[in-house]
Tab-separated table of C-alpha atoms and ligand atoms in Angstrom:
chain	number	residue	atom	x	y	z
W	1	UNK	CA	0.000	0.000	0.000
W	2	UNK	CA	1.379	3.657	-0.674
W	3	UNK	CA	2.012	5.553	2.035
W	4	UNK	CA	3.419	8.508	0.550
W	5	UNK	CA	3.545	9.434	-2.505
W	6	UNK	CA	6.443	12.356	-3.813
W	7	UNK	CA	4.935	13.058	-7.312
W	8	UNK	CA	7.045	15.973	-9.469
W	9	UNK	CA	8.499	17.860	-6.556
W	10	UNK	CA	9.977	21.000	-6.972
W	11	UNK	CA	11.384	23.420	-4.214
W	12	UNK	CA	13.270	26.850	-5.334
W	13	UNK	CA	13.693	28.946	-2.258
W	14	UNK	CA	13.131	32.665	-2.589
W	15	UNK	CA	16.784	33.939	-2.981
W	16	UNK	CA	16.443	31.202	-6.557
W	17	UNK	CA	17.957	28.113	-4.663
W	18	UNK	CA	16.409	25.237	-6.737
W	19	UNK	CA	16.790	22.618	-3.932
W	20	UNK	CA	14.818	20.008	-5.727
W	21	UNK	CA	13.751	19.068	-9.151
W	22	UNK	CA	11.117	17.113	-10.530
W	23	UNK	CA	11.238	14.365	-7.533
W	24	UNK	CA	8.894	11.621	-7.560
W	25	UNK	CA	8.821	8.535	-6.056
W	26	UNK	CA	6.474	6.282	-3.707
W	27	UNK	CA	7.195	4.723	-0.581
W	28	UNK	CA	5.109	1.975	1.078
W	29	UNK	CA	4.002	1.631	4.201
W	30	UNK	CA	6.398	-0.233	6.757
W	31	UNK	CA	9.532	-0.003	4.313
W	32	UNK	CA	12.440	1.368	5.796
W	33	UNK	CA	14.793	3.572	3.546
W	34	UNK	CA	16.893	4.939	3.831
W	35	UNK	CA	18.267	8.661	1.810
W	36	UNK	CA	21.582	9.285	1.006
W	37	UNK	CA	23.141	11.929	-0.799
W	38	UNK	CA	25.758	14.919	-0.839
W	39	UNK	CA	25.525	17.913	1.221
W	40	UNK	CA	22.769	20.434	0.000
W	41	UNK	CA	21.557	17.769	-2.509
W	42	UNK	CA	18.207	18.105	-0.766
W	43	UNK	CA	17.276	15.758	1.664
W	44	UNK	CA	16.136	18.274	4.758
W	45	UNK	CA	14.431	20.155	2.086
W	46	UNK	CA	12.582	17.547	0.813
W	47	UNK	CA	11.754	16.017	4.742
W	48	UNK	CA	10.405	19.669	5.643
W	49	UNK	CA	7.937	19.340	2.428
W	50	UNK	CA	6.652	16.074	2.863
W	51	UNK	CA	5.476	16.978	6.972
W	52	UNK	CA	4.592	20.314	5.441
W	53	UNK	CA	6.806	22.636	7.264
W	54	UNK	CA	7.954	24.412	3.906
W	55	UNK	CA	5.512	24.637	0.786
W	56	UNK	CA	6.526	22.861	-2.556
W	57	UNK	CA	7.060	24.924	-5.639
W	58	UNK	CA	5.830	22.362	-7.563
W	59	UNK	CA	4.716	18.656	-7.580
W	60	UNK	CA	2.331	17.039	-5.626
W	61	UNK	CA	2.756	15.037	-2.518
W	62	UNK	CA	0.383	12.601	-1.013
W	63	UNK	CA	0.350	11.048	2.524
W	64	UNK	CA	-2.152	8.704	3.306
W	65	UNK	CA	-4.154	10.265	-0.534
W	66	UNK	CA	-4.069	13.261	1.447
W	67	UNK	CA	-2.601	16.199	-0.520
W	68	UNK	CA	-0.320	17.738	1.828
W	69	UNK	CA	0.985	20.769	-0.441
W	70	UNK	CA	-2.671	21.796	-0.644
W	71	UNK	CA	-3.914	21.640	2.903
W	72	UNK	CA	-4.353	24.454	4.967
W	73	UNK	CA	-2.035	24.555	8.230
W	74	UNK	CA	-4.682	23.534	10.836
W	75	UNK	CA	-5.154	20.309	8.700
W	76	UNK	CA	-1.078	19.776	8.032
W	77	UNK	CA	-1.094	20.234	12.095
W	78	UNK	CA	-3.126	17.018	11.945
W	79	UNK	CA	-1.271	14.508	9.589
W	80	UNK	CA	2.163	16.037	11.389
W	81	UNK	CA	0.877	14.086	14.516
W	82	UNK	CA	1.240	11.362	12.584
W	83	UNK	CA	4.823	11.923	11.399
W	84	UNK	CA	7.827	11.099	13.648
W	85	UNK	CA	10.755	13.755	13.207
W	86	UNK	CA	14.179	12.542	14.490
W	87	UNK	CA	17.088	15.357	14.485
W	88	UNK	CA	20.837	15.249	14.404
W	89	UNK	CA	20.788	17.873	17.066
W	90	UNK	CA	18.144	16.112	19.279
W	91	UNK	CA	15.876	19.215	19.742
W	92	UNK	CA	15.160	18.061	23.032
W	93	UNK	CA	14.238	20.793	25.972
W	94	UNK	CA	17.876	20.992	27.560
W	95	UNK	CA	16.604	22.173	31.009
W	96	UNK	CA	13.593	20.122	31.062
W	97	UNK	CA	14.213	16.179	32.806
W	98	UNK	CA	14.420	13.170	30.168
W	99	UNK	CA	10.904	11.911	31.640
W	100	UNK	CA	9.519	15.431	30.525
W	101	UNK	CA	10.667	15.396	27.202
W	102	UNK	CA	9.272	12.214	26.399
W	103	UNK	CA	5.581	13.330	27.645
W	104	UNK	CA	6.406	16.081	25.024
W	105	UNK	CA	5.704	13.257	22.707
W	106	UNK	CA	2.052	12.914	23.821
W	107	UNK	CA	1.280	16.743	23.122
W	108	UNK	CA	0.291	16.528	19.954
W	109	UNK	CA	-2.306	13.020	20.597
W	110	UNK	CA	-3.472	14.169	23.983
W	111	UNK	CA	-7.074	15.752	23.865
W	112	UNK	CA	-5.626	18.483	26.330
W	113	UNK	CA	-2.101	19.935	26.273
W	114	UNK	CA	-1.771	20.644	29.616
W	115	UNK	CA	-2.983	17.557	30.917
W	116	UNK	CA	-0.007	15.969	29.668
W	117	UNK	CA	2.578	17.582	31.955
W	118	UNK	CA	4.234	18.331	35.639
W	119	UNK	CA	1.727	16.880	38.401
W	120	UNK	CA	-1.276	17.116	36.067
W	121	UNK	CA	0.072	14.470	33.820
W	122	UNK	CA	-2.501	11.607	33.029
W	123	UNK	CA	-1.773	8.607	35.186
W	124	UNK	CA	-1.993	6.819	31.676
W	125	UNK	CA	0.453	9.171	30.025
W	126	UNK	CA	2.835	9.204	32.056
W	127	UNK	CA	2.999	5.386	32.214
W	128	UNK	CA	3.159	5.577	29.241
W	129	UNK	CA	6.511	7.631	28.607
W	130	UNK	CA	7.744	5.391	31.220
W	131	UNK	CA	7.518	2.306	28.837
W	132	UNK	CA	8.879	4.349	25.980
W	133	UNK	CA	12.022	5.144	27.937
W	134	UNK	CA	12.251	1.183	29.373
W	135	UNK	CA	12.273	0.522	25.424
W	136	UNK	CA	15.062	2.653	24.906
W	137	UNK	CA	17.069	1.509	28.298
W	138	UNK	CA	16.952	4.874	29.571
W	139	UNK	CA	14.239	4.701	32.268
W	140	UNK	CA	17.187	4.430	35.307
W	141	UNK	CA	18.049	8.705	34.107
W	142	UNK	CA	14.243	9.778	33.873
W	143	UNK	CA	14.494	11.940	36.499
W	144	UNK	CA	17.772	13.932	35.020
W	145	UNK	CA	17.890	16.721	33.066
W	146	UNK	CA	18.120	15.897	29.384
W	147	UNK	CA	21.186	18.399	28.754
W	148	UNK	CA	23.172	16.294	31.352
W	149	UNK	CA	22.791	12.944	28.962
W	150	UNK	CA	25.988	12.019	26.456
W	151	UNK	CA	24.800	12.514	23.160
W	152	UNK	CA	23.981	8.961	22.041
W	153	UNK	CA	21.352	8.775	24.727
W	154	UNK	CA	20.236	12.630	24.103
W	155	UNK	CA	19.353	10.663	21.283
W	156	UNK	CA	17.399	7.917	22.652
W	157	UNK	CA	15.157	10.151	24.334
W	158	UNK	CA	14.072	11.290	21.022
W	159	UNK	CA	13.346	7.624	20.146
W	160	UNK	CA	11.316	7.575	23.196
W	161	UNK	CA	9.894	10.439	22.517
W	162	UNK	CA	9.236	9.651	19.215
W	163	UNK	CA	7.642	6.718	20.198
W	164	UNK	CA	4.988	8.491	22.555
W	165	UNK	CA	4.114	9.928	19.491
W	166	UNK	CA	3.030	6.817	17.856
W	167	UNK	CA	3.375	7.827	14.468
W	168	UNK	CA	3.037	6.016	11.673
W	169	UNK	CA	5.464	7.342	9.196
W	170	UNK	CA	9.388	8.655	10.580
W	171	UNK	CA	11.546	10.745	9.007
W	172	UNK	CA	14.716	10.901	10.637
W	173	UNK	CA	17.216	13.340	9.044
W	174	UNK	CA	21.175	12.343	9.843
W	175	UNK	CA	20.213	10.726	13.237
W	176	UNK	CA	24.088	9.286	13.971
W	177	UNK	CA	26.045	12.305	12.410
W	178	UNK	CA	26.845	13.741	15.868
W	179	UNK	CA	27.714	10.545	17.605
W	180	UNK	CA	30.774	8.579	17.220
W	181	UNK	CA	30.778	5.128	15.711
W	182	UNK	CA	29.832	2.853	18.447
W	183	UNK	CA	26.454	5.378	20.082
W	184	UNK	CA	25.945	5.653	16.384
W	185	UNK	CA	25.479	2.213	16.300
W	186	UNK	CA	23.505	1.903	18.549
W	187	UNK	CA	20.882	4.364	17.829
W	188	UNK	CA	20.803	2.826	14.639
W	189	UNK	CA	20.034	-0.631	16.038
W	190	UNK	CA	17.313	0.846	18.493
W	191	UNK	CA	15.495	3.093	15.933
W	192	UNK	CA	15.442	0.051	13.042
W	193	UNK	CA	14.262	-2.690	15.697
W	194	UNK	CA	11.693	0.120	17.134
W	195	UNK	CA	10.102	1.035	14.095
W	196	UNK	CA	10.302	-2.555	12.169
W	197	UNK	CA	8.951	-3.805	16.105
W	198	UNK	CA	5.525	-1.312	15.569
W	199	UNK	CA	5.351	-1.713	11.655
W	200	UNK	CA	5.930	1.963	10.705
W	201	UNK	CA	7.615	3.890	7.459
W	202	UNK	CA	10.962	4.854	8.153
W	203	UNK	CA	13.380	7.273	5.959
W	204	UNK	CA	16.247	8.019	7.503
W	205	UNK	CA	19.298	10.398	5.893
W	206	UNK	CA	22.853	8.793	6.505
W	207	UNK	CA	26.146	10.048	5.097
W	208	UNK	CA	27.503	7.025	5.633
W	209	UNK	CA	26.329	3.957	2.735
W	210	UNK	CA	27.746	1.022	4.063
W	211	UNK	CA	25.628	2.010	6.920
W	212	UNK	CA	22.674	2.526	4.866
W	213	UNK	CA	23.167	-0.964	3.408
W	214	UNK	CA	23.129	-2.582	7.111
W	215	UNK	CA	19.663	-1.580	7.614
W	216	UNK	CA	17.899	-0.185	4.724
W	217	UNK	CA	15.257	-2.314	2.444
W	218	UNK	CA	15.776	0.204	-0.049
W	219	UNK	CA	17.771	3.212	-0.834
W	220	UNK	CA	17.191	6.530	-2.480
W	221	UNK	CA	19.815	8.769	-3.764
W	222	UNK	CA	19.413	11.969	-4.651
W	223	UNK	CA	22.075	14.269	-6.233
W	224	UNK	CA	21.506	18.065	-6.775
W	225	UNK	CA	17.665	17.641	-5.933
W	226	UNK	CA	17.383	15.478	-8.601
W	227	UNK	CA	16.358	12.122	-8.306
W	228	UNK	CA	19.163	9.985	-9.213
W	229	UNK	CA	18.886	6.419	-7.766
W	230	UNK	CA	16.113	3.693	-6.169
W	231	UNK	CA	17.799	0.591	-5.539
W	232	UNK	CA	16.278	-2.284	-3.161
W	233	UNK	CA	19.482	-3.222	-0.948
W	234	UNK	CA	19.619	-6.384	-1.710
W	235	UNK	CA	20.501	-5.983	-5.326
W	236	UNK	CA	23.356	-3.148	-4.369
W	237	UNK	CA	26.948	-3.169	-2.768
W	238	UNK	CA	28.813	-0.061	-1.432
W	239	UNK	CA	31.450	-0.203	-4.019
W	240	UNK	CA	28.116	1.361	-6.491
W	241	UNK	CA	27.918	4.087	-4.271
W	242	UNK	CA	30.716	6.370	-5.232
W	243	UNK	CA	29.549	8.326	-7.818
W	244	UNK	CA	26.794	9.397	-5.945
W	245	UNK	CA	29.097	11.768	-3.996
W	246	UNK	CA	30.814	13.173	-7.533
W	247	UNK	CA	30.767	16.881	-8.003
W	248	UNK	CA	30.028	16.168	-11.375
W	249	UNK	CA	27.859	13.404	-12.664
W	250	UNK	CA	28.593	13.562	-16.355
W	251	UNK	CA	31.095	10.577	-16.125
W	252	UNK	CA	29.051	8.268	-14.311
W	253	UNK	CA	27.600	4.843	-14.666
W	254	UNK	CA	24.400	3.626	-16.043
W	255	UNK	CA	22.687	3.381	-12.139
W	256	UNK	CA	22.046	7.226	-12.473
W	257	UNK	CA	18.572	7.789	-13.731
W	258	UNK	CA	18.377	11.299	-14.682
W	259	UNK	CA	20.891	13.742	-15.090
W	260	UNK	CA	21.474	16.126	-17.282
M	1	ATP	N1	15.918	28.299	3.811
M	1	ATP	C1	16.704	28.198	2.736
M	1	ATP	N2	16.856	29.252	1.891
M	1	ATP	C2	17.620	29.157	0.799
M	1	ATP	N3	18.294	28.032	0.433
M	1	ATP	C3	18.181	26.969	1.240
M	1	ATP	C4	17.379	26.977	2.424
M	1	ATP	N4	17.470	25.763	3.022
M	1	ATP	C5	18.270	25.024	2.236
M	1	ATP	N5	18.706	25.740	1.173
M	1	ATP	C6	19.559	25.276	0.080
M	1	ATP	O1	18.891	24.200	-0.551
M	1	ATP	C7	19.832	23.197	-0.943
M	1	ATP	C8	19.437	21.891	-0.299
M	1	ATP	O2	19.649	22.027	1.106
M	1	ATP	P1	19.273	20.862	2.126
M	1	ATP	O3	19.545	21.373	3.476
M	1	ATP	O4	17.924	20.367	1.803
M	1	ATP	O5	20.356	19.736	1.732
M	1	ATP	P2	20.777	18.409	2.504
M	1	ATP	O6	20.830	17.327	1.487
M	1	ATP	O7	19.904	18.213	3.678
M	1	ATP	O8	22.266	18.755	2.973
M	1	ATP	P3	23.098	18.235	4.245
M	1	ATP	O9	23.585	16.862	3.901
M	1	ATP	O10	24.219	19.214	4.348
M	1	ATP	O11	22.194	18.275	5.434
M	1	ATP	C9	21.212	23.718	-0.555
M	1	ATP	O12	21.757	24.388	-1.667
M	1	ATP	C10	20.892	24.716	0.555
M	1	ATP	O13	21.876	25.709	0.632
M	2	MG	MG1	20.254	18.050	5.708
């Protein structure tokens, strides 16, 4: 079943940056992919446009057969709840405690904000975000602030968080590029067996293909916003990845599907 569907997107920022071209392709739901590409090729660009945050210049996009370049913001503010975000940078509240940021998952699904937080938390919320951080072996540093956490498990508070979300679709943009090899690992391992565990859509941006090929069903490349490769794993191996990460793309093997 097709879960989203990129169809012709285009994105040219107002000072003429043409971020993406003529993007289309569909992604069903529970696959995991994962996006790979050079810096600025696209893929943050293309991540804000599909959970609506920045308007497409062209090109459709369809979540669910819902049309998110043409809904108005109260209705993007609904299929967002559905979509799990997952920063490089965490974006968790620093001075807020680990168990707090995860309730900030809940916001968005509870009927009433405020119910969700401090002593007014729902006894079934905040059980809840209690399981979330269990799943992500973090439940022993609820209590601590989330700025006092190394970075790999800054990051697993996001999982958690993400997970009190329960979305159904996550888009997780460079999740390991501020970790070093063996946290990065292991947010990788959590986040694949977490969302493979519940059955959602995962695409995740990597810089790093021979980790893309360790998890990933499928990968998408894209190279100066244009849509350049759509490979199921299985059929690739990181030596075919190379040319990807060329400046220029004129000498390059048949895999590339469109360039100029
Ligand atoms: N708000 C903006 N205004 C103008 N240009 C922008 C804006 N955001 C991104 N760009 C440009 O759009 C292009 C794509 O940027 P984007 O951040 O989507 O790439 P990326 O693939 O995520 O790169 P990275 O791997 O470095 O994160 C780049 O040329 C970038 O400079
Ligand atoms: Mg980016």
């Amino acid at each position: 079943m097709v879960h989203l569907s990129i169809q012709q997107v285009g994105k040219t920022y107002d000072d003429g940056t043409e971020a993406l071209s003529s993007v289309s392709f569909d992604v069903n739901k529970g696959e995991g992919v994962v996006l790979l590409g050079h810096n600025g090729s696209g893929k943050s660009t293309l991540f804000r446009c599909i959970n609506g945050i920045e308007n497409t210049s062209s090109g459709k996009i369809l979540y669910n057969g819902q049309p998110i370049h043409d809904l108005s913001k109260k209705e993007i503010r609904e299929v967002r709840k559905n979509i799990g975000m997952v920063f490089q940078q965490f974006h968790l509240v620093g001075n807020l405690s680990v168990f707090q940021n995860v309730l900030f998952g809940g916001l968005g699904k509870s009927p009433s904000s405020i119910s969700v937080f401090g002593p007014f938390a729902k006894q079934e919320m905040r059980m809840k975000a209690l399981e979330c951080l269990d799943r992500v072996g973090l439940i022993h540093v609820s209590k601590k602030r989330a700025d006092s956490l190394s970075g790999g498990q800054q990051q697993r508070v996001a999982i958690a968080r993400m997970l009190m979300q329960e979305p159904e679709l996550v888009l997780a943009d460079e999740p390991i590029a501020s970790l070093d090899p063996s946290a990065g690992k292991e947010v990788m391992d959590l986040l694949w067996s977490v969302v493979k565990e519940r059955g959602m859509t995962v695409i995740c941006t990597l810089h790093q293909p021979e980790i893309a090929l360790q998890y990933a069903e499928r990968i998408i490349g894209l190279h100066k916003g244009r849509f350049v490769l759509d490979q199921q794993t299985s059929q690739l191996d990181d030596t075919r990845f190379e040319w990807l990460y060329e400046k220029n793309l004129k000498n390059l093997s048949k895999e590339v599907i469109s360039v100029d």
